[in-house]
Amino acid sequence: MTKRRQGSLAVFPGSFDPITNGHLDIVDRGLGVFDRVRMAILMNPEKQPLFSVQERVALIREAYRGNPRVEVDTFSGLLVDYAERVGASVIIRGIRAISDFEYEFQMALMNRRLNPQIETVFMMPAESYSYVSSRLVKEVFQLGGRVSDLVPPVVERWLSEKYGTPIRAGRARRRR
Ligand code: PNS
């Protein structure tokens, strides 16, 4: 098993609109390597999210209630500036498929150019989440599909409130 780096902090940035079990899988893997993982939500005025930044913070807090090693924050401006400000030397990004790679590779190299002290670490989620994205989860839920195995229950409940549609019954893996 990997030895955790003492006192290390990794930033896991993203839109998280909303968090999915794929994101949680990456956080769990990050916790195996780093002491703390901070999920950092980009405040992007150009995007029209389903959940406000405050709601996304609340969803993550609820999913990780009682786990002090997972933090949540918001940021604007350059990611590397944010990481430096909070004392993180690592950025975590998840790669689900080769199709993610080109964009992620470009971002990682640009971030390295902007601040060579900060390393990007790519992590692969479990195969069962390789097709899961926030966008697809929203679309499937809105059209009446079941997403219980793809998001934490709190996200499913809030999706139901947002869209005014019931949660589709079925077997669900329990997570707070
Ligand atoms: O979940 P997403 O939307 O794919 O996350 C993208 C994110 C937030 C990681 C990326 O847009 C970002 O880092 N934005 C901050 C602005 C920045 O630093 N841009 C230069 C990156 S090369």
Short mmCIF file of C-alpha atoms and ligand atoms in Angstrom, two decimals:
data_model
loop_
_atom_site.label_atom_id
_atom_site.label_comp_id
_atom_site.label_asym_id
_atom_site.label_seq_id
_atom_site.Cartn_x
_atom_site.Cartn_y
_atom_site.Cartn_z
CA MET A 1 0.00 0.00 0.00
CA THR A 2 1.15 3.56 -0.77
CA LYS A 3 2.64 5.50 2.14
CA ARG A 4 0.81 8.78 2.69
CA ARG A 5 2.86 11.95 2.48
CA GLN A 6 2.88 13.56 5.96
CA GLY A 7 1.01 16.85 6.11
CA SER A 8 0.37 16.85 2.38
CA LEU A 9 -2.52 18.71 0.85
CA ALA A 10 -3.84 18.08 -2.64
CA VAL A 11 -6.36 20.26 -4.41
CA PHE A 12 -9.04 18.52 -6.46
CA PRO A 13 -10.56 21.29 -8.60
CA GLY A 14 -13.69 21.14 -10.69
CA SER A 15 -17.21 22.33 -11.35
CA PHE A 16 -18.83 19.51 -9.35
CA ASP A 17 -22.31 20.41 -10.64
CA PRO A 18 -23.16 18.13 -8.90
CA ILE A 19 -20.65 15.72 -7.34
CA THR A 20 -20.96 12.15 -8.54
CA ASN A 21 -19.73 8.86 -7.14
CA GLY A 22 -16.96 9.13 -9.73
CA HIS A 23 -15.68 12.28 -7.99
CA LEU A 24 -15.98 10.57 -4.60
CA ASP A 25 -13.99 7.65 -5.93
CA ILE A 26 -11.18 10.01 -6.95
CA VAL A 27 -11.26 11.73 -3.54
CA ASP A 28 -10.99 8.34 -1.81
CA ARG A 29 -8.00 7.45 -3.96
CA GLY A 30 -6.45 10.84 -3.21
CA LEU A 31 -6.83 10.19 0.52
CA GLY A 32 -4.76 7.05 0.07
CA VAL A 33 -1.83 9.17 -1.08
CA PHE A 34 -2.27 12.60 0.55
CA ASP A 35 -3.19 13.62 4.10
CA ARG A 36 -5.90 16.01 3.03
CA VAL A 37 -7.85 16.53 -0.17
CA ARG A 38 -9.48 19.87 -0.77
CA MET A 39 -12.26 19.95 -3.34
CA ALA A 40 -12.10 23.40 -4.91
CA ILE A 41 -15.14 24.57 -6.84
CA LEU A 42 -14.47 27.02 -9.64
CA MET A 43 -16.67 30.11 -9.48
CA ASN A 44 -17.32 30.64 -13.16
CA PRO A 45 -19.72 33.48 -14.02
CA GLU A 46 -19.80 32.31 -17.65
CA LYS A 47 -21.44 28.99 -16.80
CA GLN A 48 -25.08 28.48 -15.91
CA PRO A 49 -24.88 25.73 -13.31
CA LEU A 50 -27.83 23.73 -12.00
CA PHE A 51 -26.61 24.08 -8.42
CA SER A 52 -25.28 27.38 -7.08
CA VAL A 53 -21.75 27.40 -5.72
CA GLN A 54 -23.17 27.47 -2.17
CA GLU A 55 -25.36 24.47 -2.93
CA ARG A 56 -22.44 22.55 -4.37
CA VAL A 57 -20.38 23.31 -1.26
CA ALA A 58 -23.26 22.07 0.91
CA LEU A 59 -23.62 18.86 -1.12
CA ILE A 60 -19.92 18.05 -0.75
CA ARG A 61 -19.99 18.89 2.98
CA GLU A 62 -22.91 16.54 3.46
CA ALA A 63 -21.32 13.73 1.46
CA TYR A 64 -18.16 14.00 3.58
CA ARG A 65 -19.71 14.91 6.93
CA GLY A 66 -17.45 13.69 9.74
CA ASN A 67 -14.35 13.29 7.57
CA PRO A 68 -11.91 16.07 8.47
CA ARG A 69 -9.48 14.97 5.77
CA VAL A 70 -11.81 16.17 3.02
CA GLU A 71 -12.22 19.92 2.73
CA VAL A 72 -14.28 22.03 0.38
CA ASP A 73 -13.65 25.53 -0.87
CA THR A 74 -14.36 27.82 -3.82
CA PHE A 75 -11.94 29.71 -5.99
CA SER A 76 -11.73 32.10 -8.92
CA GLY A 77 -8.77 33.09 -11.03
CA LEU A 78 -5.88 30.80 -11.83
CA LEU A 79 -5.95 27.37 -10.24
CA VAL A 80 -2.18 27.32 -9.64
CA ASP A 81 -2.42 30.65 -7.77
CA TYR A 82 -5.14 29.20 -5.59
CA ALA A 83 -3.13 26.01 -4.94
CA GLU A 84 -0.06 28.03 -3.97
CA ARG A 85 -2.10 30.29 -1.70
CA VAL A 86 -3.49 27.35 0.29
CA GLY A 87 -0.16 25.53 0.46
CA ALA A 88 -0.97 22.64 -1.89
CA SER A 89 1.79 21.32 -4.11
CA VAL A 90 -0.42 18.84 -5.95
CA ILE A 91 -3.47 19.14 -8.19
CA ILE A 92 -5.54 15.98 -8.59
CA ARG A 93 -7.55 15.37 -11.74
CA GLY A 94 -9.53 12.29 -12.67
CA ILE A 95 -9.16 10.66 -16.07
CA ARG A 96 -12.03 8.42 -17.08
CA ALA A 97 -11.09 7.65 -20.64
CA ILE A 98 -8.62 8.55 -23.36
CA SER A 99 -11.08 11.21 -24.51
CA ASP A 100 -10.40 13.12 -21.26
CA PHE A 101 -6.71 12.95 -21.75
CA GLU A 102 -6.01 15.61 -24.38
CA TYR A 103 -7.74 18.42 -22.50
CA GLU A 104 -6.29 17.32 -19.17
CA PHE A 105 -2.79 17.03 -20.64
CA GLN A 106 -2.99 20.56 -22.05
CA MET A 107 -4.22 21.93 -18.74
CA ALA A 108 -1.53 20.11 -16.76
CA LEU A 109 1.24 21.41 -19.02
CA MET A 110 -0.13 24.96 -18.95
CA ASN A 111 -0.39 24.81 -15.17
CA ARG A 112 3.17 23.52 -14.96
CA ARG A 113 4.33 26.40 -17.14
CA LEU A 114 2.49 28.85 -14.89
CA ASN A 115 3.91 27.30 -11.71
CA PRO A 116 6.50 24.50 -12.00
CA GLN A 117 6.32 23.88 -8.23
CA ILE A 118 2.83 22.42 -8.52
CA GLU A 119 2.47 18.90 -9.86
CA THR A 120 -0.65 17.49 -11.47
CA VAL A 121 -1.48 13.92 -10.51
CA PHE A 122 -3.97 11.98 -12.64
CA MET A 123 -6.09 9.32 -11.02
CA MET A 124 -8.37 6.78 -12.65
CA PRO A 125 -11.76 6.09 -11.09
CA ALA A 126 -13.12 2.57 -10.81
CA GLU A 127 -14.15 1.25 -14.21
CA SER A 128 -17.78 1.28 -13.11
CA TYR A 129 -17.65 5.09 -13.05
CA SER A 130 -15.76 5.53 -16.32
CA TYR A 131 -18.90 6.73 -18.12
CA VAL A 132 -20.29 8.87 -15.28
CA SER A 133 -20.33 12.64 -15.66
CA SER A 134 -22.27 15.40 -13.90
CA ARG A 135 -23.81 16.36 -17.25
CA LEU A 136 -25.14 12.86 -17.98
CA VAL A 137 -26.40 12.41 -14.41
CA LYS A 138 -28.49 15.60 -14.74
CA GLU A 139 -29.82 14.60 -18.13
CA VAL A 140 -30.73 11.06 -17.07
CA PHE A 141 -32.42 12.22 -13.86
CA GLN A 142 -34.38 14.94 -15.64
CA LEU A 143 -35.67 12.40 -18.13
CA GLY A 144 -36.83 10.05 -15.37
CA GLY A 145 -33.89 7.65 -15.24
CA ARG A 146 -32.44 6.16 -12.08
CA VAL A 147 -29.16 7.61 -10.84
CA SER A 148 -29.04 6.07 -7.34
CA ASP A 149 -25.83 4.15 -7.99
CA LEU A 150 -24.14 7.13 -9.57
CA VAL A 151 -24.48 9.91 -6.99
CA PRO A 152 -24.64 10.17 -3.18
CA PRO A 153 -28.24 10.06 -1.86
CA VAL A 154 -28.14 13.74 -0.86
CA VAL A 155 -27.47 14.69 -4.49
CA GLU A 156 -30.35 12.55 -5.68
CA ARG A 157 -32.67 14.23 -3.18
CA TRP A 158 -31.60 17.71 -4.28
CA LEU A 159 -31.94 16.76 -7.96
CA SER A 160 -35.48 15.71 -7.19
CA GLU A 161 -36.19 19.08 -5.55
CA LYS A 162 -34.59 21.06 -8.39
CA TYR A 163 -36.40 19.30 -11.18
CA GLY A 164 -39.60 18.64 -9.24
CA THR A 165 -39.50 15.02 -10.32
CA PRO A 166 -39.63 11.94 -8.06
CA ILE A 167 -36.67 9.69 -7.35
CA ARG A 168 -36.94 6.52 -9.39
CA ALA A 169 -37.19 3.55 -7.02
CA GLY A 170 -34.71 0.72 -7.24
CA ARG A 171 -31.71 -0.79 -5.63
CA ALA A 172 -29.29 1.85 -4.39
CA ARG A 173 -25.86 1.65 -2.83
CA ARG A 174 -26.03 3.55 0.43
CA ARG A 175 -23.79 6.49 0.97
CA ARG A 176 -24.59 9.57 3.01
O1 PNS B 1 -14.75 19.98 -13.67
P1 PNS B 1 -14.17 20.85 -14.74
O2 PNS B 1 -15.19 21.86 -15.18
O3 PNS B 1 -13.60 20.05 -15.88
O4 PNS B 1 -12.93 21.67 -14.07
C1 PNS B 1 -12.15 22.56 -14.84
C2 PNS B 1 -11.21 23.37 -13.95
C3 PNS B 1 -11.96 24.07 -12.85
C4 PNS B 1 -10.19 22.45 -13.33
C5 PNS B 1 -10.47 24.39 -14.86
O5 PNS B 1 -11.41 25.08 -15.63
C6 PNS B 1 -9.63 25.41 -14.09
O6 PNS B 1 -8.67 25.06 -13.47
N1 PNS B 1 -10.05 26.68 -14.14
C7 PNS B 1 -9.37 27.75 -13.39
C8 PNS B 1 -8.76 28.78 -14.31
C9 PNS B 1 -7.37 28.38 -14.72
O7 PNS B 1 -6.48 28.18 -13.91
N2 PNS B 1 -7.18 28.23 -16.04
C10 PNS B 1 -5.94 27.79 -16.62
C11 PNS B 1 -5.87 26.27 -16.56
S1 PNS B 1 -4.79 25.67 -17.74
#
